[in-house]
GROMACS .gro file of C-alpha atoms in nm:
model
  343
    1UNK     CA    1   4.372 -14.056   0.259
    2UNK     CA    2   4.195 -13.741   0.462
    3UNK     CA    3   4.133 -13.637   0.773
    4UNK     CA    4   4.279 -13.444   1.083
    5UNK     CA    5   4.407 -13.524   1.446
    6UNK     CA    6   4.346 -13.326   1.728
    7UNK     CA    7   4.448 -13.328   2.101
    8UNK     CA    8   4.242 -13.108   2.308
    9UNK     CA    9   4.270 -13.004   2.668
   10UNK     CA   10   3.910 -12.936   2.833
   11UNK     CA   11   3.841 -12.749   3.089
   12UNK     CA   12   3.475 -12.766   3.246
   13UNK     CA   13   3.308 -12.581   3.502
   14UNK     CA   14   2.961 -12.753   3.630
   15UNK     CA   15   2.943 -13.091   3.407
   16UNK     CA   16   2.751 -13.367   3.443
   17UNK     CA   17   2.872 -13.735   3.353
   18UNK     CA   18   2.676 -13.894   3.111
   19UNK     CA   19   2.698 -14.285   2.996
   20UNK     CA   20   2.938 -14.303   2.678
   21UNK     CA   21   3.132 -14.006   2.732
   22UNK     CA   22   3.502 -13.959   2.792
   23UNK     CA   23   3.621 -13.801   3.134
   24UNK     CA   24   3.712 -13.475   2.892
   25UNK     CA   25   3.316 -13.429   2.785
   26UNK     CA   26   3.148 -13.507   2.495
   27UNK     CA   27   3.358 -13.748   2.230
   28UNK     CA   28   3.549 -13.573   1.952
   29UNK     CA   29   3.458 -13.666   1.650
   30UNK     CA   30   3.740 -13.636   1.444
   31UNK     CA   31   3.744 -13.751   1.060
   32UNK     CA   32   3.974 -14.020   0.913
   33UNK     CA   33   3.887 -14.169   0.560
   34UNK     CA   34   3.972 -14.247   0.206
   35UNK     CA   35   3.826 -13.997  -0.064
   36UNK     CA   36   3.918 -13.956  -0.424
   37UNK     CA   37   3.840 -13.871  -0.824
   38UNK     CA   38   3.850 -14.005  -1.149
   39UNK     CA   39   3.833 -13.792  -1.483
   40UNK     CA   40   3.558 -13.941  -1.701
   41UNK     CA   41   3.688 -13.753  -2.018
   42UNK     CA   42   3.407 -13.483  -2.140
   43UNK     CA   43   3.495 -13.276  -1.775
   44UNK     CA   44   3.336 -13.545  -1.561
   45UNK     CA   45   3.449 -13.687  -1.326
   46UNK     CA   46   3.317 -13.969  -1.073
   47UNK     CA   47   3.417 -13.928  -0.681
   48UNK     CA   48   3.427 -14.108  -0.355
   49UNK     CA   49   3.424 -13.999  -0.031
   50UNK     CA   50   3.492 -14.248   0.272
   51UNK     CA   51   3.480 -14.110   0.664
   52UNK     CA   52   3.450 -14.234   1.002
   53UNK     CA   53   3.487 -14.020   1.328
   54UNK     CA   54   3.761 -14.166   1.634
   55UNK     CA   55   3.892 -14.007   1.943
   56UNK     CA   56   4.253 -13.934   1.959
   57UNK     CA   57   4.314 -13.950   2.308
   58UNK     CA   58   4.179 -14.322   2.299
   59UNK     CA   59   4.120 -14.456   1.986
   60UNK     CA   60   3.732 -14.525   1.982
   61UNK     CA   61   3.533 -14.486   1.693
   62UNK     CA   62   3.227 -14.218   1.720
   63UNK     CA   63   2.982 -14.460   1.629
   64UNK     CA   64   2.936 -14.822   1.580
   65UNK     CA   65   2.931 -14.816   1.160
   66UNK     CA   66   3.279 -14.897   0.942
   67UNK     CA   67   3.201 -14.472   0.770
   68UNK     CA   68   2.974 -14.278   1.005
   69UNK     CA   69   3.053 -13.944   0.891
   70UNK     CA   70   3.077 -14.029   0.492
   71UNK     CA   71   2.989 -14.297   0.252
   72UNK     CA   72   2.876 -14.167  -0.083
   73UNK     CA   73   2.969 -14.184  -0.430
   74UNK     CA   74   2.874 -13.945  -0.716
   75UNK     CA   75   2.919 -13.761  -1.068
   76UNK     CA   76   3.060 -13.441  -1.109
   77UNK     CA   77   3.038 -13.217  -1.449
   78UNK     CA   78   2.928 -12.900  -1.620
   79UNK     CA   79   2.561 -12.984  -1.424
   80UNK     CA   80   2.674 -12.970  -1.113
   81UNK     CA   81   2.779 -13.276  -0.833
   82UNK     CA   82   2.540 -13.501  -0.790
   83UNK     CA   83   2.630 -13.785  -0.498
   84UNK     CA   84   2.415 -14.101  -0.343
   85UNK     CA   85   2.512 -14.267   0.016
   86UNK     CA   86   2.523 -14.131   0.344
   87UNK     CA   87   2.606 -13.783   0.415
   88UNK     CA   88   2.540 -13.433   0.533
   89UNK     CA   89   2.240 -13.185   0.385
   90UNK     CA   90   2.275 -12.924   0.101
   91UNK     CA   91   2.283 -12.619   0.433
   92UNK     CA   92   2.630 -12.748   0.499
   93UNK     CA   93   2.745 -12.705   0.175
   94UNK     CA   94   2.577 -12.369   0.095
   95UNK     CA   95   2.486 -12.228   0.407
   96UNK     CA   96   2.775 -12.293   0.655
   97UNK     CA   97   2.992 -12.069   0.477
   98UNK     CA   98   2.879 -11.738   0.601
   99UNK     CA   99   2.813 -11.921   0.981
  100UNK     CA  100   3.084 -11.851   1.277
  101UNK     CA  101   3.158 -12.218   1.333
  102UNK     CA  102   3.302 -12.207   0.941
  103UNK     CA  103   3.588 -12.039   1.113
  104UNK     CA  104   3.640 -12.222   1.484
  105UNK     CA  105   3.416 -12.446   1.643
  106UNK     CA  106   3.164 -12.361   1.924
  107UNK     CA  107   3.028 -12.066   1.764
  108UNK     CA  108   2.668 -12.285   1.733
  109UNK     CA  109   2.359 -12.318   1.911
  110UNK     CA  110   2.298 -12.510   2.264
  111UNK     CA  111   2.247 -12.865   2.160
  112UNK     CA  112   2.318 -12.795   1.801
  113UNK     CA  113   1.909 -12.804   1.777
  114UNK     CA  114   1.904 -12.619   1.438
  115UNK     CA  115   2.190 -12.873   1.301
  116UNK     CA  116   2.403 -12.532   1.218
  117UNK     CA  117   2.728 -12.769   1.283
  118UNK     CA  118   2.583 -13.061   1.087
  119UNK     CA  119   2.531 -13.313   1.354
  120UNK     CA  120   2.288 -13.529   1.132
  121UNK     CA  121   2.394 -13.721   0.870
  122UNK     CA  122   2.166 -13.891   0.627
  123UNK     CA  123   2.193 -14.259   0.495
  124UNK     CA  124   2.037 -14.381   0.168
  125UNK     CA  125   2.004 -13.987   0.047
  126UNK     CA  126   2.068 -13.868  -0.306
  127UNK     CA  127   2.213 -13.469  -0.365
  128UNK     CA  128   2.272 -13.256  -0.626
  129UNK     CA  129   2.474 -12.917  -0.566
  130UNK     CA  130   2.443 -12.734  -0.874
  131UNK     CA  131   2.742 -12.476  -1.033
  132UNK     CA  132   2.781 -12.111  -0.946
  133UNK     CA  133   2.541 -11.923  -1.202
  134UNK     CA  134   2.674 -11.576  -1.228
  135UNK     CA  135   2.710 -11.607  -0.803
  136UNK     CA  136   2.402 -11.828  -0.717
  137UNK     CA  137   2.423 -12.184  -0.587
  138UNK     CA  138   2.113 -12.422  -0.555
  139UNK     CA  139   2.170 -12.733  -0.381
  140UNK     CA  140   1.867 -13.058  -0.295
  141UNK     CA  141   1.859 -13.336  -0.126
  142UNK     CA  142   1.639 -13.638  -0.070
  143UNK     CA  143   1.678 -13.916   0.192
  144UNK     CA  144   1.485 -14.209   0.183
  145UNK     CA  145   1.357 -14.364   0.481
  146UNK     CA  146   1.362 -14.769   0.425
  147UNK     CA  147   1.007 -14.808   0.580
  148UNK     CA  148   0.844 -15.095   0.342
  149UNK     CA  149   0.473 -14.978   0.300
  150UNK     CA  150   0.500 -14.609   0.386
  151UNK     CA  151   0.721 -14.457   0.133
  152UNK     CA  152   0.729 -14.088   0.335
  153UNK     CA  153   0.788 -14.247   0.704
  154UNK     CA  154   1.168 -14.187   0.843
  155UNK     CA  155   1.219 -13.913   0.517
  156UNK     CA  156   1.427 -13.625   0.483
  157UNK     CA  157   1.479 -13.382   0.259
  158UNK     CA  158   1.598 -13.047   0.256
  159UNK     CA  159   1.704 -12.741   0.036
  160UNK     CA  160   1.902 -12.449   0.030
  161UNK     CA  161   2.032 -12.123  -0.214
  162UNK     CA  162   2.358 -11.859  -0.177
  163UNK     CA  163   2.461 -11.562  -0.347
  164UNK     CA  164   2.805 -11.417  -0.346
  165UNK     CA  165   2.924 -11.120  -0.450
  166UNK     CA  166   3.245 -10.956  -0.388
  167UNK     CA  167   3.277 -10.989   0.005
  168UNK     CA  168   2.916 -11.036   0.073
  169UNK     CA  169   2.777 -11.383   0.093
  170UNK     CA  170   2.410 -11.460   0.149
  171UNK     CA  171   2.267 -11.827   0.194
  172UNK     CA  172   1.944 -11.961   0.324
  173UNK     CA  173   1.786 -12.337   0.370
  174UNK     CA  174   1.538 -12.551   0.459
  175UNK     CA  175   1.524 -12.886   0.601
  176UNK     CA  176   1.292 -13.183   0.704
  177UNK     CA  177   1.346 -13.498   0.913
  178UNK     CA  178   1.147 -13.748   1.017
  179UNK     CA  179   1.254 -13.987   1.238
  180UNK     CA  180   0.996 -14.271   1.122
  181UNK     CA  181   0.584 -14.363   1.167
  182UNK     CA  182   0.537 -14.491   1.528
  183UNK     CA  183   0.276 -14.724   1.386
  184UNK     CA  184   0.475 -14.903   1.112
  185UNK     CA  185   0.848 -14.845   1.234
  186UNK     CA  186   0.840 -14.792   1.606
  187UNK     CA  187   1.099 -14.502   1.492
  188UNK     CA  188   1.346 -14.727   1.407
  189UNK     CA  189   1.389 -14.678   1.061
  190UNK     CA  190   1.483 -14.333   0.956
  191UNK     CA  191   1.719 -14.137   0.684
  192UNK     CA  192   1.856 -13.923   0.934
  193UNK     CA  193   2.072 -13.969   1.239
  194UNK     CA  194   1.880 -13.819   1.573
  195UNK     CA  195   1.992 -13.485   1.753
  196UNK     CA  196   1.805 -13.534   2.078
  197UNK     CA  197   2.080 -13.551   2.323
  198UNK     CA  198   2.128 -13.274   2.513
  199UNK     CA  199   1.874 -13.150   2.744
  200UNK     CA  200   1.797 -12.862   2.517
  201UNK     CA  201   1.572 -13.095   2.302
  202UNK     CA  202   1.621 -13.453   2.460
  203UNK     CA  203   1.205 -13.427   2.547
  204UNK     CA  204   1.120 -13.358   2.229
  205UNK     CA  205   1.235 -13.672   1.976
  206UNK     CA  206   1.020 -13.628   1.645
  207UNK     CA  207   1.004 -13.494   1.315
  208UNK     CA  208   1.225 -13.165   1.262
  209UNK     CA  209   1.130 -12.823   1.040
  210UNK     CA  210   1.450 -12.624   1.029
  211UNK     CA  211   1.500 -12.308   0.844
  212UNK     CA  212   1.825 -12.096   0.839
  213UNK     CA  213   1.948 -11.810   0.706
  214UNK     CA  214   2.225 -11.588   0.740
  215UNK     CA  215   2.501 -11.359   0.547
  216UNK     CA  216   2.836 -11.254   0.583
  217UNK     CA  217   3.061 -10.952   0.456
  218UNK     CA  218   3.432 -10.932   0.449
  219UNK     CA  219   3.583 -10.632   0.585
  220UNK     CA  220   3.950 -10.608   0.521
  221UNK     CA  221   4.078 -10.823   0.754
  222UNK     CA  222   3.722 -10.848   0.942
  223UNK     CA  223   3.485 -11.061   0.861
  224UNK     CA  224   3.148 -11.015   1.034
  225UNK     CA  225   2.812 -11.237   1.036
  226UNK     CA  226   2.501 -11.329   1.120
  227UNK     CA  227   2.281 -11.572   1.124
  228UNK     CA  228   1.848 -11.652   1.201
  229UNK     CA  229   1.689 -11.986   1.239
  230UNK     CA  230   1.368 -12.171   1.374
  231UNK     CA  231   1.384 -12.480   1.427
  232UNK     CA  232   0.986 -12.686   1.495
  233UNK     CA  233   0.967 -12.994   1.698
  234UNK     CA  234   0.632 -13.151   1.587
  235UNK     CA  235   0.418 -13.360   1.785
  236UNK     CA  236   0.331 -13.714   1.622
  237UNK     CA  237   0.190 -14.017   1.767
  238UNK     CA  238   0.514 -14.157   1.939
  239UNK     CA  239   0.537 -13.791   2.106
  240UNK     CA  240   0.547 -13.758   2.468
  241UNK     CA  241   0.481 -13.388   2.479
  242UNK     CA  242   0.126 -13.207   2.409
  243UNK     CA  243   0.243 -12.950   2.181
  244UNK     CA  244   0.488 -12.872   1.901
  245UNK     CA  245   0.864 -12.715   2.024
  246UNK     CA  246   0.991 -12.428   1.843
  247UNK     CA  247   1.360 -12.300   1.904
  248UNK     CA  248   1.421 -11.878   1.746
  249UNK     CA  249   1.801 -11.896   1.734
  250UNK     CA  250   2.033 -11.595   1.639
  251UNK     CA  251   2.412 -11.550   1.621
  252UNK     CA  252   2.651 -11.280   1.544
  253UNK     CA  253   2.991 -11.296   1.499
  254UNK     CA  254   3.318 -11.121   1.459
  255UNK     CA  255   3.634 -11.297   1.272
  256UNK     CA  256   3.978 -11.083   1.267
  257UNK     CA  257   4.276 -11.220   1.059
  258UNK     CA  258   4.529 -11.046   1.250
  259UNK     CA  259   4.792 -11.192   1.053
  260UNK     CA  260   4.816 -11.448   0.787
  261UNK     CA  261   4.906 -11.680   1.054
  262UNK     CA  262   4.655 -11.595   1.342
  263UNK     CA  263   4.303 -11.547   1.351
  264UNK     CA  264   4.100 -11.400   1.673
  265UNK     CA  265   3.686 -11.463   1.665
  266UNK     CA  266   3.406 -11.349   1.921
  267UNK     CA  267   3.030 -11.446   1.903
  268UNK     CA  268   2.680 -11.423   2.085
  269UNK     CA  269   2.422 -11.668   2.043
  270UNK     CA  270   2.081 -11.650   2.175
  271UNK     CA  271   1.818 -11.917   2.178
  272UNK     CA  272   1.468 -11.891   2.292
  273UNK     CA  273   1.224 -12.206   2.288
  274UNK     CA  274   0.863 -12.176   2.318
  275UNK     CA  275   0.547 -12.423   2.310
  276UNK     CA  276   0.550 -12.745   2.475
  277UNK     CA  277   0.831 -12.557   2.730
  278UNK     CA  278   0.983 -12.215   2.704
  279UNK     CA  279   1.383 -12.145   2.796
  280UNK     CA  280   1.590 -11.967   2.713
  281UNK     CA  281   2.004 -11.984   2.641
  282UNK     CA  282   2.266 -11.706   2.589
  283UNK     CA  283   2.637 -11.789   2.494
  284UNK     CA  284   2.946 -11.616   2.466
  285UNK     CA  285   3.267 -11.771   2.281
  286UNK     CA  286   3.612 -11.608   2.227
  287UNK     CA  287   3.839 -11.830   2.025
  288UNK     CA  288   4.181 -11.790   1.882
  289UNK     CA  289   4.393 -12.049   1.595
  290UNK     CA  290   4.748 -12.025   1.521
  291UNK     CA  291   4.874 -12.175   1.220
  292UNK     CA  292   5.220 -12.338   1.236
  293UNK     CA  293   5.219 -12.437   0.886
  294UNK     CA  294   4.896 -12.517   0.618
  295UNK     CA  295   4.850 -12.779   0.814
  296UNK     CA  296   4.927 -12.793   1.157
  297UNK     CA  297   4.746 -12.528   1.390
  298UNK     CA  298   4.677 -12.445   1.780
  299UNK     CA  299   4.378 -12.359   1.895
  300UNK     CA  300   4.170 -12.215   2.168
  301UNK     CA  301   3.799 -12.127   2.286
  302UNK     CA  302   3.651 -12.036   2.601
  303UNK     CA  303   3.258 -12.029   2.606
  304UNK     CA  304   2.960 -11.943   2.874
  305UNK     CA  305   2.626 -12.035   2.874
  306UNK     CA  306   2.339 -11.967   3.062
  307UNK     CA  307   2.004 -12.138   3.071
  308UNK     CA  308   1.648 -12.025   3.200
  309UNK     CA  309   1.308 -12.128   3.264
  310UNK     CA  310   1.192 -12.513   3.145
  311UNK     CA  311   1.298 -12.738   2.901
  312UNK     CA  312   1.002 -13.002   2.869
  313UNK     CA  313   1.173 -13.256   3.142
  314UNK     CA  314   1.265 -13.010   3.449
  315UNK     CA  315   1.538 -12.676   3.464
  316UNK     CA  316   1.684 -12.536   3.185
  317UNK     CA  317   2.041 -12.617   3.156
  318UNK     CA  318   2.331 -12.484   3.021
  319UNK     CA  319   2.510 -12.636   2.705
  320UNK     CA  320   2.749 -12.539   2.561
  321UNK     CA  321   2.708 -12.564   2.130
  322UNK     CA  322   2.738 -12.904   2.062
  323UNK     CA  323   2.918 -13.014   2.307
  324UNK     CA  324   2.690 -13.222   2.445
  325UNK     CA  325   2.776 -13.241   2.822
  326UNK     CA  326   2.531 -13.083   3.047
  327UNK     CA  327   2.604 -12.870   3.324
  328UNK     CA  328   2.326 -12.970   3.567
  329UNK     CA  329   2.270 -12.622   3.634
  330UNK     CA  330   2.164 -12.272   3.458
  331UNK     CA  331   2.528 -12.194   3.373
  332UNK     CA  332   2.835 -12.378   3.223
  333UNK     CA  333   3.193 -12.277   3.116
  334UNK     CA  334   3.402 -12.465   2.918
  335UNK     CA  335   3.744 -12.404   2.814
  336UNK     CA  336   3.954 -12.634   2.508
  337UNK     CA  337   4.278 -12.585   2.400
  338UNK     CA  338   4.500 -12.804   2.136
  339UNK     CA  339   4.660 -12.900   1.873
  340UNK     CA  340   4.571 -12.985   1.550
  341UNK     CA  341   4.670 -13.152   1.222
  342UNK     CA  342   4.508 -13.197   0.905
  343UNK     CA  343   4.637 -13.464   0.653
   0.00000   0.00000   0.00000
């Protein structure tokens, strides 16, 4: 059995209440599941990996299927890991590692509109990850869509590549999504889950182009990073909007291991959209995590955000990462402390 537990205290300034969230904000998705090996003999070995997400304060699951976050099986040898189900793309298994949210949430963009904390899973997707080759690391991954007569409708697919050396690690992906043909779907049938829920991208539900990049070097007890993406919303016949959205995201960030038990971290992120709209939103996180025991850690991050210009349906507004709960005005802060444990 996996998973943590986690009970937060938020604190919100300028929120507004959305249908389907908890009085706190947006619903924490924490993991619970069943994952596990077998050795094959030969060094393979087949795996399983079961999730779903709850809230501890209530009890709710974070979406209506049995393993929302997980459900794959898979292979895994001399040629890599190779897994089939549902389940996250190959940039958050090569490319989150040199990211700020790696180390404590909320170091991501408003709305999450690059997917830089993996808000989209994909159903019916095959991956491979391949072995370290002298420090490089390919990973691909192909979801199907389920639309019977258009093989490429509701598709995703994505790629990505790192290369570590000593302290330095550089990674770098691309991804696709396409949330289904109007004509032959209606956009209901697609691989991956949608990120159109904050009002950072909420007018613009279509097929995604995301690219992402970004390195990291470790400084004695500093590790510092950075990271670029783009991120194109593309107009298709179910579109509302004239034109195609494009997001320009950059983050830096600043991790200090103060002591084998504590660890401080700062970050900027800026995000500027342009096309269809044009905003643009700046955020600043501080975050600390104490850890009682391998285990059992406390936690806390304080964030602002501030929003500018249009956003395809009205005002910019602030959001802070993913946290989904808009503040119904240009600027937001949001404070969270807690507790955690992982089992």
């Amino acid at each position: 059995m996996c998973g943590n537990a986690f009970a937060p205290v938020h604190a919100q300034h300028r929120r507004r209440q959305q249908p389907g969230q908890d009085a706190v904000g947006a619903d924490v998705r924490q993991p619970v599941g069943l994952k596990g090996t077998e050795d094959r003999g030969g060094g393979l070995s087949s795996l399983f990996n079961l999730q779903n997400g709850f809230n501890v304060d209530n009890g709710k699951m974070s979406s209506g299927l049995l393993f929302g976050r997980k459900a794959f099986v898979g292979l895994t040898g001399g040629f890599g890991t190779v897994t089939a189900g549902r389940q996250q793309d190959t940039l958050q298994d090569l490319v989150l590692p040199v990211q700020g949210n790696n180390f404590i949430e909320y170091f991501t963009a408003p709305g999450d509109v690059d997917n830089a904390d993996g808000s989209i899973r994909n159903s019916n997707a095959v991956k491979w990850v391949s072995p370290s080759w002298g420090g490089v690391q390919v990973a691909a991954m192909y979801g199907f869509g389920g639309v019977a007569g258009s093989v490429g409708s509701g598709q995703a697919y994505n790629a990505a590549m790192s290369y570590t050396a000593g302290p330095l690690i550089v990674a770098a992906g691309y991804a696709h999504l396409d949330n289904g043909n109007a004509v032959l779907s209606t956009c209901g049938a697609t691989s991956a889950d949608t990120i159109f829920l904050p009002p950072v991208n909420s007018a613009y539900a279509t097929a995604v182009n995301i690219t992402r990049a970004g390195l990291s070097y470790v400084l004695g007890a500093f590790t510092l990073g950075g990271r670029y993406s783009y991120a194109e919303y593309l107009r298709e016949g179910h579109s509302t909007f004239g034109t195609a959205e494009r997001y320009n995201n950059g983050l830096v960030f600043v991790a200090w291991q103060a002591s084998p038990a504590l660890l401080f971290q700062t970050g900027y992120d800026y995000l500027k959209s342009h096309g269809d709209s044009s905003a643009t939103y700046q955020q600043v996180t501080l975050a600390a995590d104490y850890a009682l025991s391998k285990r059992t850690d406390f936690y806390a991050t304080m964030s602002y955000g501030h929003a500018s210009d249009s956003n395809g349906a009205g005002p910019a507004q602030a959001v802070i990462a993913d946290a989904y709960v808009d503040g119904g005005k240009a600027t937001q802060e949001r404070a969270i402390v807690g507790i955690r444990h992982r089992f």
